[in-house]
PDB file of C-alpha atoms in Angstrom:
ATOM      1  CA  MET A   1     -73.792 -88.594-146.128  1.00 64.00           C
ATOM      2  CA  ARG A   2     -73.509 -90.005-142.671  1.00 69.00           C
ATOM      3  CA  TRP A   3     -70.646 -87.700-141.675  1.00 68.00           C
ATOM      4  CA  LEU A   4     -72.742 -84.733-142.684  1.00 68.00           C
ATOM      5  CA  TYR A   5     -75.500 -85.893-140.401  1.00 71.00           C
ATOM      6  CA  PHE A   6     -73.100 -86.165-137.486  1.00 66.00           C
ATOM      7  CA  PHE A   7     -71.581 -82.818-138.294  1.00 65.00           C
ATOM      8  CA  VAL A   8     -74.965 -81.078-138.202  1.00 64.00           C
ATOM      9  CA  LEU A   9     -75.889 -82.904-135.007  1.00 63.00           C
ATOM     10  CA  ALA A  10     -72.591 -81.871-133.420  1.00 64.00           C
ATOM     11  CA  LEU A  11     -73.274 -78.255-134.341  1.00 61.00           C
ATOM     12  CA  PHE A  12     -76.634 -78.341-132.615  1.00 60.00           C
ATOM     13  CA  LEU A  13     -75.204 -80.029-129.551  1.00 57.00           C
ATOM     14  CA  ALA A  14     -72.359 -77.544-129.304  1.00 55.00           C
ATOM     15  CA  HIS A  15     -74.801 -74.698-129.411  1.00 52.00           C
ATOM     16  CA  SER A  16     -77.363 -76.007-127.004  1.00 50.00           C
ATOM     17  CA  GLN A  17     -74.737 -76.790-124.402  1.00 50.00           C
ATOM     18  CA  ALA A  18     -73.636 -73.237-123.761  1.00 53.00           C
ATOM     19  CA  GLY A  19     -75.245 -71.686-120.747  1.00 53.00           C
ATOM     20  CA  VAL A  20     -77.076 -74.802-119.678  1.00 64.00           C
ATOM     21  CA  GLU A  21     -76.294 -75.647-116.125  1.00 77.00           C
ATOM     22  CA  TYR A  22     -78.536 -77.292-113.664  1.00 82.00           C
ATOM     23  CA  ARG A  23     -79.894 -74.486-111.527  1.00 85.00           C
ATOM     24  CA  GLU A  24     -82.614 -74.547-108.924  1.00 85.00           C
ATOM     25  CA  PHE A  25     -84.716 -71.481-108.372  1.00 87.00           C
ATOM     26  CA  ASP A  26     -87.045 -70.378-105.591  1.00 85.00           C
ATOM     27  CA  ASN A  27     -89.779 -69.460-108.060  1.00 88.00           C
ATOM     28  CA  ALA A  28     -90.510 -68.875-111.717  1.00 89.00           C
ATOM     29  CA  ASP A  29     -89.937 -65.110-111.410  1.00 88.00           C
ATOM     30  CA  GLN A  30     -86.417 -65.651-110.161  1.00 90.00           C
ATOM     31  CA  GLU A  31     -85.658 -67.986-113.026  1.00 90.00           C
ATOM     32  CA  GLU A  32     -87.001 -65.467-115.505  1.00 91.00           C
ATOM     33  CA  THR A  33     -84.824 -62.718-114.030  1.00 92.00           C
ATOM     34  CA  TYR A  34     -81.843 -65.053-114.262  1.00 92.00           C
ATOM     35  CA  GLN A  35     -82.486 -65.900-117.906  1.00 91.00           C
ATOM     36  CA  GLY A  36     -83.095 -62.236-118.687  1.00 91.00           C
ATOM     37  CA  LEU A  37     -79.885 -61.108-117.002  1.00 92.00           C
ATOM     38  CA  ILE A  38     -77.587 -63.696-118.536  1.00 91.00           C
ATOM     39  CA  SER A  39     -78.845 -62.856-121.994  1.00 91.00           C
ATOM     40  CA  GLU A  40     -78.201 -59.155-121.417  1.00 90.00           C
ATOM     41  CA  LEU A  41     -74.715 -59.347-119.986  1.00 92.00           C
ATOM     42  CA  ARG A  42     -71.832 -59.372-122.415  1.00 89.00           C
ATOM     43  CA  CYS A  43     -69.174 -62.022-122.254  1.00 87.00           C
ATOM     44  CA  LEU A  44     -66.055 -59.833-122.168  1.00 85.00           C
ATOM     45  CA  VAL A  45     -63.709 -62.440-123.578  1.00 82.00           C
ATOM     46  CA  CYS A  46     -65.837 -63.260-126.610  1.00 80.00           C
ATOM     47  CA  GLN A  47     -67.229 -59.815-127.075  1.00 74.00           C
ATOM     48  CA  ASN A  48     -70.129 -60.459-129.402  1.00 82.00           C
ATOM     49  CA  GLN A  49     -71.756 -63.086-127.248  1.00 88.00           C
ATOM     50  CA  THR A  50     -73.858 -62.834-124.145  1.00 90.00           C
ATOM     51  CA  ILE A  51     -72.808 -64.828-121.116  1.00 90.00           C
ATOM     52  CA  ALA A  52     -75.803 -67.072-121.806  1.00 89.00           C
ATOM     53  CA  ASP A  53     -74.394 -67.956-125.235  1.00 88.00           C
ATOM     54  CA  SER A  54     -70.792 -68.406-124.267  1.00 88.00           C
ATOM     55  CA  ASN A  55     -68.895 -71.356-122.925  1.00 87.00           C
ATOM     56  CA  ALA A  56     -65.883 -69.270-121.938  1.00 88.00           C
ATOM     57  CA  ASP A  57     -64.665 -69.711-118.384  1.00 88.00           C
ATOM     58  CA  LEU A  58     -65.394 -66.121-117.522  1.00 90.00           C
ATOM     59  CA  ALA A  59     -68.955 -66.459-118.812  1.00 92.00           C
ATOM     60  CA  LYS A  60     -69.473 -69.483-116.565  1.00 91.00           C
ATOM     61  CA  ASP A  61     -68.120 -67.565-113.580  1.00 92.00           C
ATOM     62  CA  LEU A  62     -70.367 -64.605-114.305  1.00 93.00           C
ATOM     63  CA  ARG A  63     -73.420 -66.867-114.643  1.00 93.00           C
ATOM     64  CA  ARG A  64     -72.532 -68.408-111.299  1.00 93.00           C
ATOM     65  CA  GLN A  65     -72.189 -64.919-109.834  1.00 94.00           C
ATOM     66  CA  VAL A  66     -75.619 -63.851-111.161  1.00 94.00           C
ATOM     67  CA  TYR A  67     -77.207 -67.049-109.868  1.00 94.00           C
ATOM     68  CA  GLU A  68     -75.688 -66.747-106.409  1.00 93.00           C
ATOM     69  CA  MET A  69     -76.699 -63.121-106.076  1.00 94.00           C
ATOM     70  CA  LEU A  70     -80.272 -63.946-107.075  1.00 93.00           C
ATOM     71  CA  ARG A  71     -80.414 -66.731-104.512  1.00 92.00           C
ATOM     72  CA  GLN A  72     -79.184 -64.258-101.911  1.00 92.00           C
ATOM     73  CA  GLY A  73     -82.242 -62.192-102.705  1.00 91.00           C
ATOM     74  CA  LYS A  74     -80.461 -59.460-104.676  1.00 91.00           C
ATOM     75  CA  SER A  75     -82.597 -57.542-107.150  1.00 92.00           C
ATOM     76  CA  ARG A  76     -82.000 -57.259-110.888  1.00 92.00           C
ATOM     77  CA  GLN A  77     -80.881 -53.661-110.414  1.00 92.00           C
ATOM     78  CA  GLU A  78     -78.359 -54.615-107.727  1.00 93.00           C
ATOM     79  CA  ILE A  79     -76.812 -57.260-109.970  1.00 94.00           C
ATOM     80  CA  VAL A  80     -76.574 -54.860-112.906  1.00 93.00           C
ATOM     81  CA  GLU A  81     -74.834 -52.353-110.619  1.00 93.00           C
ATOM     82  CA  PHE A  82     -72.451 -55.027-109.352  1.00 94.00           C
ATOM     83  CA  MET A  83     -71.448 -55.861-112.924  1.00 94.00           C
ATOM     84  CA  THR A  84     -71.101 -52.300-114.211  1.00 92.00           C
ATOM     85  CA  GLN A  85     -69.034 -51.263-111.184  1.00 92.00           C
ATOM     86  CA  ARG A  86     -66.503 -53.920-112.147  1.00 93.00           C
ATOM     87  CA  TYR A  87     -66.655 -54.104-115.921  1.00 91.00           C
ATOM     88  CA  GLY A  88     -68.156 -50.756-116.930  1.00 89.00           C
ATOM     89  CA  ASP A  89     -71.199 -50.056-119.106  1.00 87.00           C
ATOM     90  CA  PHE A  90     -69.677 -52.232-121.812  1.00 86.00           C
ATOM     91  CA  VAL A  91     -70.808 -55.337-119.933  1.00 89.00           C
ATOM     92  CA  MET A  92     -74.437 -54.466-120.710  1.00 89.00           C
ATOM     93  CA  TYR A  93     -75.699 -55.293-124.175  1.00 86.00           C
ATOM     94  CA  ARG A  94     -78.161 -52.435-123.769  1.00 84.00           C
ATOM     95  CA  PRO A  95     -76.019 -49.572-122.501  1.00 81.00           C
ATOM     96  CA  PRO A  96     -77.744 -47.003-120.245  1.00 80.00           C
ATOM     97  CA  PHE A  97     -78.812 -43.703-121.786  1.00 83.00           C
ATOM     98  CA  LYS A  98     -76.482 -40.968-120.552  1.00 82.00           C
ATOM     99  CA  THR A  99     -74.335 -38.149-121.954  1.00 82.00           C
ATOM    100  CA  LYS A 100     -71.490 -40.517-122.817  1.00 78.00           C
ATOM    101  CA  THR A 101     -73.746 -42.907-124.734  1.00 81.00           C
ATOM    102  CA  MET A 102     -76.025 -40.262-126.275  1.00 85.00           C
ATOM    103  CA  LEU A 103     -74.406 -40.452-129.732  1.00 84.00           C
ATOM    104  CA  LEU A 104     -74.733 -44.213-129.617  1.00 84.00           C
ATOM    105  CA  TRP A 105     -78.466 -44.067-129.015  1.00 88.00           C
ATOM    106  CA  LEU A 106     -79.323 -41.015-131.121  1.00 90.00           C
ATOM    107  CA  GLY A 107     -76.789 -41.597-133.922  1.00 90.00           C
ATOM    108  CA  PRO A 108     -79.136 -43.612-136.176  1.00 92.00           C
ATOM    109  CA  LEU A 109     -81.907 -41.029-135.763  1.00 94.00           C
ATOM    110  CA  LEU A 110     -79.412 -38.304-136.619  1.00 93.00           C
ATOM    111  CA  PHE A 111     -78.502 -40.077-139.852  1.00 92.00           C
ATOM    112  CA  VAL A 112     -82.176 -40.453-140.828  1.00 96.00           C
ATOM    113  CA  LEU A 113     -82.675 -36.722-140.227  1.00 96.00           C
ATOM    114  CA  ILE A 114     -79.636 -35.838-142.342  1.00 93.00           C
ATOM    115  CA  GLY A 115     -80.993 -38.064-145.097  1.00 94.00           C
ATOM    116  CA  LEU A 116     -84.449 -36.451-144.957  1.00 96.00           C
ATOM    117  CA  VAL A 117     -83.020 -32.944-145.099  1.00 96.00           C
ATOM    118  CA  ALA A 118     -80.821 -33.888-148.057  1.00 92.00           C
ATOM    119  CA  LEU A 119     -83.816 -35.417-149.832  1.00 95.00           C
ATOM    120  CA  VAL A 120     -85.938 -32.292-149.388  1.00 95.00           C
ATOM    121  CA  VAL A 121     -83.137 -29.965-150.496  1.00 93.00           C
ATOM    122  CA  VAL A 122     -82.342 -32.005-153.613  1.00 92.00           C
ATOM    123  CA  SER A 123     -85.966 -32.421-154.710  1.00 93.00           C
ATOM    124  CA  ARG A 124     -86.673 -28.695-154.221  1.00 93.00           C
ATOM    125  CA  ARG A 125     -83.646 -27.757-156.241  1.00 90.00           C
ATOM    126  CA  ARG A 126     -84.746 -30.070-159.063  1.00 89.00           C
ATOM    127  CA  ARG A 127     -88.216 -28.605-159.153  1.00 88.00           C
ATOM    128  CA  ALA A 128     -86.822 -25.081-159.210  1.00 87.00           C
ATOM    129  CA  ALA A 129     -84.485 -26.013-162.073  1.00 84.00           C
ATOM    130  CA  ALA A 130     -87.397 -27.475-164.062  1.00 81.00           C
ATOM    131  CA  ALA A 131     -89.534 -24.370-163.511  1.00 82.00           C
ATOM    132  CA  ALA A 132     -86.689 -22.090-164.586  1.00 82.00           C
ATOM    133  CA  LEU A 133     -86.484 -23.673-168.060  1.00 82.00           C
ATOM    134  CA  PRO A 134     -87.280 -21.227-170.928  1.00 85.00           C
ATOM    135  CA  PRO A 135     -90.621 -21.982-172.760  1.00 85.00           C
ATOM    136  CA  GLU A 136     -89.039 -22.902-176.104  1.00 87.00           C
ATOM    137  CA  LYS A 137     -86.912 -25.568-174.468  1.00 86.00           C
ATOM    138  CA  LYS A 138     -89.953 -26.983-172.680  1.00 84.00           C
ATOM    139  CA  ALA A 139     -91.768 -27.195-176.016  1.00 87.00           C
ATOM    140  CA  LYS A 140     -88.811 -29.014-177.529  1.00 88.00           C
ATOM    141  CA  ILE A 141     -88.774 -31.525-174.665  1.00 86.00           C
ATOM    142  CA  HIS A 142     -92.478 -32.191-175.143  1.00 86.00           C
ATOM    143  CA  ALA A 143     -91.986 -32.679-178.855  1.00 88.00           C
ATOM    144  CA  LEU A 144     -89.141 -35.100-178.286  1.00 89.00           C
ATOM    145  CA  LEU A 145     -91.143 -37.073-175.743  1.00 87.00           C
ATOM    146  CA  GLU A 146     -94.110 -37.446-178.084  1.00 85.00           C
ATOM    147  CA  GLU A 147     -91.880 -38.446-180.948  1.00 82.00           C
ATOM    148  CA  GLY A 148     -90.461 -41.142-178.694  1.00 70.00           C
ATOM    149  CA  ASP A 149     -93.971 -42.462-178.009  1.00 64.00           C
ATOM    150  CA  GLU A 150     -94.730 -42.984-181.682  1.00 59.00           C
ATOM    151  CA  SER A 151     -91.776 -45.208-182.390  1.00 53.00           C
TER     152      SER A 151
ATOM    153  CA  MET B   1     -67.764 -25.853-157.001  1.00 76.00           C
ATOM    154  CA  LEU B   2     -69.809 -26.670-153.909  1.00 78.00           C
ATOM    155  CA  ARG B   3     -71.025 -29.912-155.426  1.00 80.00           C
ATOM    156  CA  TYR B   4     -67.442 -31.185-155.483  1.00 88.00           C
ATOM    157  CA  VAL B   5     -66.410 -29.761-152.131  1.00 90.00           C
ATOM    158  CA  ILE B   6     -69.237 -31.260-150.056  1.00 87.00           C
ATOM    159  CA  PRO B   7     -68.669 -34.900-151.047  1.00 89.00           C
ATOM    160  CA  LEU B   8     -64.946 -34.364-150.580  1.00 93.00           C
ATOM    161  CA  LEU B   9     -65.517 -33.005-147.079  1.00 93.00           C
ATOM    162  CA  LEU B  10     -67.854 -35.888-146.234  1.00 91.00           C
ATOM    163  CA  PHE B  11     -65.244 -38.326-147.482  1.00 94.00           C
ATOM    164  CA  VAL B  12     -62.512 -36.736-145.386  1.00 95.00           C
ATOM    165  CA  VAL B  13     -64.684 -36.811-142.242  1.00 94.00           C
ATOM    166  CA  LEU B  14     -65.578 -40.456-142.840  1.00 93.00           C
ATOM    167  CA  ALA B  15     -61.952 -41.372-143.531  1.00 95.00           C
ATOM    168  CA  VAL B  16     -60.805 -39.702-140.299  1.00 94.00           C
ATOM    169  CA  PHE B  17     -63.414 -41.601-138.266  1.00 90.00           C
ATOM    170  CA  LEU B  18     -62.509 -44.901-139.897  1.00 92.00           C
ATOM    171  CA  ALA B  19     -58.784 -44.288-139.417  1.00 92.00           C
ATOM    172  CA  LEU B  20     -59.347 -43.574-135.715  1.00 90.00           C
ATOM    173  CA  GLY B  21     -61.509 -46.681-135.477  1.00 86.00           C
ATOM    174  CA  LEU B  22     -58.733 -48.821-136.936  1.00 88.00           C
ATOM    175  CA  LYS B  23     -56.369 -47.687-134.215  1.00 84.00           C
ATOM    176  CA  LEU B  24     -58.746 -48.545-131.383  1.00 81.00           C
ATOM    177  CA  ASN B  25     -58.302 -51.880-129.705  1.00 77.00           C
ATOM    178  CA  PRO B  26     -61.729 -53.419-129.056  1.00 73.00           C
ATOM    179  CA  ARG B  27     -60.178 -55.697-126.423  1.00 73.00           C
ATOM    180  CA  ASP B  28     -59.153 -52.676-124.404  1.00 76.00           C
ATOM    181  CA  ILE B  29     -62.147 -51.967-122.188  1.00 78.00           C
ATOM    182  CA  PRO B  30     -61.682 -48.949-119.943  1.00 80.00           C
ATOM    183  CA  SER B  31     -61.826 -50.052-116.331  1.00 86.00           C
ATOM    184  CA  PRO B  32     -64.330 -48.263-114.114  1.00 89.00           C
ATOM    185  CA  LEU B  33     -62.061 -49.104-111.167  1.00 92.00           C
ATOM    186  CA  ILE B  34     -59.437 -46.464-111.957  1.00 93.00           C
ATOM    187  CA  GLY B  35     -59.385 -43.904-109.153  1.00 92.00           C
ATOM    188  CA  LYS B  36     -61.266 -46.268-106.845  1.00 93.00           C
ATOM    189  CA  PRO B  37     -59.905 -48.220-103.875  1.00 94.00           C
ATOM    190  CA  ALA B  38     -58.582 -51.663-104.784  1.00 94.00           C
ATOM    191  CA  PRO B  39     -61.368 -54.181-104.061  1.00 95.00           C
ATOM    192  CA  ALA B  40     -60.918 -56.109-100.842  1.00 94.00           C
ATOM    193  CA  PHE B  41     -59.637 -59.668-100.849  1.00 95.00           C
ATOM    194  CA  SER B  42     -58.330 -62.204 -98.414  1.00 95.00           C
ATOM    195  CA  LEU B  43     -56.530 -64.959-100.263  1.00 96.00           C
ATOM    196  CA  PRO B  44     -54.096 -67.776 -99.476  1.00 96.00           C
ATOM    197  CA  VAL B  45     -50.469 -67.437-100.498  1.00 96.00           C
ATOM    198  CA  LEU B  46     -49.140 -69.739-103.218  1.00 93.00           C
ATOM    199  CA  SER B  47     -46.958 -72.507-101.730  1.00 89.00           C
ATOM    200  CA  THR B  48     -47.881 -71.501 -98.142  1.00 93.00           C
ATOM    201  CA  PRO B  49     -51.703 -71.597 -98.320  1.00 92.00           C
ATOM    202  CA  GLU B  50     -52.070 -71.475 -94.540  1.00 93.00           C
ATOM    203  CA  ARG B  51     -50.978 -67.846 -94.801  1.00 94.00           C
ATOM    204  CA  GLN B  52     -53.604 -65.326 -95.990  1.00 94.00           C
ATOM    205  CA  LEU B  53     -53.002 -61.854 -97.350  1.00 95.00           C
ATOM    206  CA  THR B  54     -55.384 -58.942 -97.849  1.00 94.00           C
ATOM    207  CA  GLU B  55     -55.068 -55.760 -99.884  1.00 93.00           C
ATOM    208  CA  GLN B  56     -54.388 -53.920 -96.588  1.00 93.00           C
ATOM    209  CA  ASP B  57     -51.064 -55.743 -96.246  1.00 94.00           C
ATOM    210  CA  PHE B  58     -49.636 -53.717 -99.130  1.00 93.00           C
ATOM    211  CA  LYS B  59     -50.791 -50.285 -98.005  1.00 91.00           C
ATOM    212  CA  GLY B  60     -48.276 -47.475 -97.692  1.00 92.00           C
ATOM    213  CA  GLN B  61     -46.335 -48.408-100.826  1.00 94.00           C
ATOM    214  CA  VAL B  62     -46.804 -48.286-104.565  1.00 95.00           C
ATOM    215  CA  TRP B  63     -47.335 -51.841-105.803  1.00 96.00           C
ATOM    216  CA  LEU B  64     -48.341 -53.763-108.877  1.00 96.00           C
ATOM    217  CA  LEU B  65     -50.943 -56.482-109.001  1.00 96.00           C
ATOM    218  CA  ASN B  66     -50.274 -58.804-111.924  1.00 97.00           C
ATOM    219  CA  VAL B  67     -52.969 -61.328-112.820  1.00 96.00           C
ATOM    220  CA  TRP B  68     -51.374 -64.499-114.202  1.00 96.00           C
ATOM    221  CA  ALA B  69     -51.927 -68.211-114.650  1.00 95.00           C
ATOM    222  CA  SER B  70     -49.846 -71.157-115.802  1.00 94.00           C
ATOM    223  CA  TRP B  71     -52.496 -71.960-118.447  1.00 94.00           C
ATOM    224  CA  CYS B  72     -52.301 -68.462-119.903  1.00 92.00           C
ATOM    225  CA  VAL B  73     -50.304 -68.355-123.119  1.00 92.00           C
ATOM    226  CA  SER B  74     -49.640 -64.612-123.234  1.00 93.00           C
ATOM    227  CA  CYS B  75     -48.442 -64.703-119.615  1.00 94.00           C
ATOM    228  CA  ARG B  76     -45.481 -66.691-120.886  1.00 93.00           C
ATOM    229  CA  SER B  77     -44.452 -63.949-123.283  1.00 93.00           C
ATOM    230  CA  GLU B  78     -44.866 -61.384-120.528  1.00 95.00           C
ATOM    231  CA  HIS B  79     -42.919 -63.344-117.946  1.00 96.00           C
ATOM    232  CA  PRO B  80     -39.329 -62.430-118.949  1.00 95.00           C
ATOM    233  CA  VAL B  81     -40.356 -58.756-118.965  1.00 96.00           C
ATOM    234  CA  LEU B  82     -41.664 -59.059-115.402  1.00 96.00           C
ATOM    235  CA  ASN B  83     -38.467 -60.853-114.360  1.00 95.00           C
ATOM    236  CA  GLU B  84     -36.416 -57.953-115.686  1.00 95.00           C
ATOM    237  CA  MET B  85     -38.707 -55.422-114.079  1.00 95.00           C
ATOM    238  CA  ALA B  86     -38.466 -57.143-110.698  1.00 95.00           C
ATOM    239  CA  LYS B  87     -34.674 -56.750-110.855  1.00 94.00           C
ATOM    240  CA  LEU B  88     -35.093 -52.979-111.047  1.00 93.00           C
ATOM    241  CA  ASN B  89     -36.823 -53.028-107.667  1.00 92.00           C
ATOM    242  CA  ALA B  90     -39.048 -50.114-108.652  1.00 92.00           C
ATOM    243  CA  ALA B  91     -42.141 -51.504-106.930  1.00 94.00           C
ATOM    244  CA  PRO B  92     -43.106 -54.900-105.542  1.00 95.00           C
ATOM    245  CA  ILE B  93     -45.046 -57.053-108.007  1.00 96.00           C
ATOM    246  CA  VAL B  94     -47.775 -59.093-106.371  1.00 96.00           C
ATOM    247  CA  GLY B  95     -49.063 -62.016-108.426  1.00 96.00           C
ATOM    248  CA  LEU B  96     -52.727 -62.865-108.500  1.00 96.00           C
ATOM    249  CA  ASN B  97     -52.642 -66.483-109.582  1.00 96.00           C
ATOM    250  CA  TYR B  98     -55.988 -66.658-111.342  1.00 95.00           C
ATOM    251  CA  LYS B  99     -58.000 -69.881-111.624  1.00 94.00           C
ATOM    252  CA  ASP B 100     -54.910 -72.026-111.602  1.00 94.00           C
ATOM    253  CA  GLU B 101     -53.795 -75.247-110.012  1.00 94.00           C
ATOM    254  CA  PRO B 102     -51.296 -74.539-107.225  1.00 94.00           C
ATOM    255  CA  GLU B 103     -48.885 -77.309-108.305  1.00 95.00           C
ATOM    256  CA  ALA B 104     -48.890 -76.149-111.918  1.00 95.00           C
ATOM    257  CA  ALA B 105     -48.344 -72.552-110.795  1.00 95.00           C
ATOM    258  CA  GLU B 106     -45.420 -73.474-108.527  1.00 95.00           C
ATOM    259  CA  GLN B 107     -43.784 -75.501-111.275  1.00 95.00           C
ATOM    260  CA  TRP B 108     -44.229 -72.643-113.694  1.00 95.00           C
ATOM    261  CA  LEU B 109     -42.435 -70.216-111.386  1.00 95.00           C
ATOM    262  CA  ALA B 110     -39.700 -72.740-110.596  1.00 95.00           C
ATOM    263  CA  ARG B 111     -39.017 -73.187-114.294  1.00 95.00           C
ATOM    264  CA  LEU B 112     -39.362 -69.647-115.603  1.00 95.00           C
ATOM    265  CA  GLY B 113     -38.270 -67.605-112.577  1.00 94.00           C
ATOM    266  CA  ASN B 114     -40.320 -65.785-109.981  1.00 95.00           C
ATOM    267  CA  PRO B 115     -40.707 -62.017-110.377  1.00 96.00           C
ATOM    268  CA  TYR B 116     -43.306 -61.792-107.626  1.00 96.00           C
ATOM    269  CA  ARG B 117     -42.814 -60.543-104.119  1.00 95.00           C
ATOM    270  CA  VAL B 118     -45.612 -62.946-103.334  1.00 95.00           C
ATOM    271  CA  SER B 119     -48.393 -64.676-105.278  1.00 96.00           C
ATOM    272  CA  ILE B 120     -51.872 -65.133-103.936  1.00 96.00           C
ATOM    273  CA  MET B 121     -54.305 -67.717-105.218  1.00 96.00           C
ATOM    274  CA  ASP B 122     -57.729 -66.912-106.615  1.00 95.00           C
ATOM    275  CA  ILE B 123     -58.737 -70.449-107.455  1.00 93.00           C
ATOM    276  CA  GLU B 124     -62.441 -69.770-108.040  1.00 92.00           C
ATOM    277  CA  GLY B 125     -61.892 -66.479-109.822  1.00 92.00           C
ATOM    278  CA  ARG B 126     -64.048 -64.434-107.444  1.00 93.00           C
ATOM    279  CA  THR B 127     -61.413 -61.812-106.726  1.00 95.00           C
ATOM    280  CA  GLY B 128     -60.887 -61.714-110.474  1.00 94.00           C
ATOM    281  CA  ILE B 129     -64.525 -60.686-110.924  1.00 94.00           C
ATOM    282  CA  ASP B 130     -64.128 -58.004-108.245  1.00 95.00           C
ATOM    283  CA  TYR B 131     -61.187 -56.592-110.163  1.00 95.00           C
ATOM    284  CA  GLY B 132     -63.055 -56.762-113.466  1.00 93.00           C
ATOM    285  CA  VAL B 133     -60.541 -59.248-114.891  1.00 93.00           C
ATOM    286  CA  TYR B 134     -61.507 -60.464-118.360  1.00 90.00           C
ATOM    287  CA  GLY B 135     -58.270 -61.048-120.220  1.00 83.00           C
ATOM    288  CA  VAL B 136     -55.306 -62.541-118.406  1.00 88.00           C
ATOM    289  CA  PRO B 137     -52.649 -61.174-118.065  1.00 93.00           C
ATOM    290  CA  GLU B 138     -53.722 -57.894-116.531  1.00 95.00           C
ATOM    291  CA  THR B 139     -51.640 -55.523-114.467  1.00 96.00           C
ATOM    292  CA  PHE B 140     -52.889 -52.940-111.968  1.00 96.00           C
ATOM    293  CA  VAL B 141     -50.837 -50.095-110.506  1.00 96.00           C
ATOM    294  CA  ILE B 142     -51.980 -49.304-106.969  1.00 96.00           C
ATOM    295  CA  ASP B 143     -50.827 -46.255-105.014  1.00 94.00           C
ATOM    296  CA  LYS B 144     -49.834 -45.772-101.370  1.00 94.00           C
ATOM    297  CA  HIS B 145     -53.419 -45.232-100.321  1.00 94.00           C
ATOM    298  CA  GLY B 146     -54.595 -48.434-101.956  1.00 94.00           C
ATOM    299  CA  VAL B 147     -56.239 -46.669-104.905  1.00 95.00           C
ATOM    300  CA  ILE B 148     -56.047 -48.235-108.376  1.00 95.00           C
ATOM    301  CA  ARG B 149     -54.366 -45.708-110.656  1.00 95.00           C
ATOM    302  CA  TYR B 150     -53.781 -47.653-113.847  1.00 95.00           C
ATOM    303  CA  LYS B 151     -54.749 -50.886-115.531  1.00 94.00           C
ATOM    304  CA  HIS B 152     -52.977 -52.635-118.367  1.00 93.00           C
ATOM    305  CA  THR B 153     -54.769 -55.449-120.196  1.00 91.00           C
ATOM    306  CA  GLY B 154     -52.707 -58.033-122.050  1.00 90.00           C
ATOM    307  CA  PRO B 155     -49.001 -58.818-121.825  1.00 93.00           C
ATOM    308  CA  VAL B 156     -46.727 -56.046-120.615  1.00 95.00           C
ATOM    309  CA  THR B 157     -43.871 -55.375-123.039  1.00 94.00           C
ATOM    310  CA  ALA B 158     -40.415 -53.979-122.280  1.00 94.00           C
ATOM    311  CA  GLU B 159     -41.561 -50.802-124.003  1.00 94.00           C
ATOM    312  CA  ASP B 160     -44.615 -50.526-121.699  1.00 94.00           C
ATOM    313  CA  VAL B 161     -42.329 -50.866-118.674  1.00 95.00           C
ATOM    314  CA  GLU B 162     -40.083 -48.078-119.854  1.00 94.00           C
ATOM    315  CA  ARG B 163     -42.726 -45.710-121.212  1.00 94.00           C
ATOM    316  CA  VAL B 164     -45.651 -46.272-118.846  1.00 94.00           C
ATOM    317  CA  PHE B 165     -44.940 -48.288-115.732  1.00 95.00           C
ATOM    318  CA  LEU B 166     -41.632 -46.843-114.522  1.00 95.00           C
ATOM    319  CA  PRO B 167     -42.608 -43.167-114.975  1.00 95.00           C
ATOM    320  CA  MET B 168     -45.946 -43.844-113.304  1.00 95.00           C
ATOM    321  CA  ILE B 169     -44.381 -45.691-110.371  1.00 95.00           C
ATOM    322  CA  ASN B 170     -41.910 -42.852-109.835  1.00 95.00           C
ATOM    323  CA  GLN B 171     -44.661 -40.281-109.994  1.00 94.00           C
ATOM    324  CA  LEU B 172     -46.838 -42.171-107.520  1.00 94.00           C
ATOM    325  CA  LYS B 173     -43.893 -42.718-105.182  1.00 93.00           C
ATOM    326  CA  ALA B 174     -43.349 -38.953-105.122  1.00 92.00           C
ATOM    327  CA  GLU B 175     -46.940 -38.360-104.031  1.00 88.00           C
ATOM    328  CA  SER B 176     -47.488 -38.072-100.313  1.00 77.00           C
TER     329      SER B 176
END
């Protein structure tokens, strides 16, 4: 049992270590911007992690870059521009809305719309088919249904 | 009839998208630097660190910037290809020794051969960030005016040299 305990502890330690460096900030706002930025920038080596989550060398360098730029008084926008000029929109976890990324943003909505249209078309067709049934068949269906109830 | 054709069409469309998706390499991130001037640097030369070089020193010729490091495993597989390419003398290969230890880098070149006209040291990786480096090795093709024209991420193979690099170098050399 003891090894399990250590294993779980090691997991927690490994996780909490990433992205924790001792940083001094001028004020709380600056620190918040820093935390916000590093959890929005993608680590390009380990693509499904932010640079806040990753222990990769590149992630450390990019965190250092963000920190230094903030201390130089650069704004959030300036840092985002610096990163996208070098690594492209892919570096942002939330890509900007523009013609190239339109499908990415509107794709899910498009699928919902297609689904809704399909739903309406199918249900209308069913209703029309039910209405078009000749009266003797309808009577037979009713009879069958009632018979089923008795048993 | 239609009720069979529509699902079939949907399936074909989906299959085409998935097939295309399988062929994409998620590690291949298009560089926004293509068509832009090579970012400025001023870095010490490997083995003679008192000497500094800048991107301006290579202007007027077509050159390659190859990002490498002695700790980089895929650089090793790329190295013989670069050695062969250097023999062809198509364009000077400049090494950007990325986040490496100078002694380790020198030993590496002494042991495996040196395809580089010169290697410059980016010990802190800052020039690497300026060039959008994320996966060593990377190779940039830079034209006579100092504009980045092509970027290759990952090890260069003999096939890449023949199919991509040499034709591109020749084409860029022909430009005025």
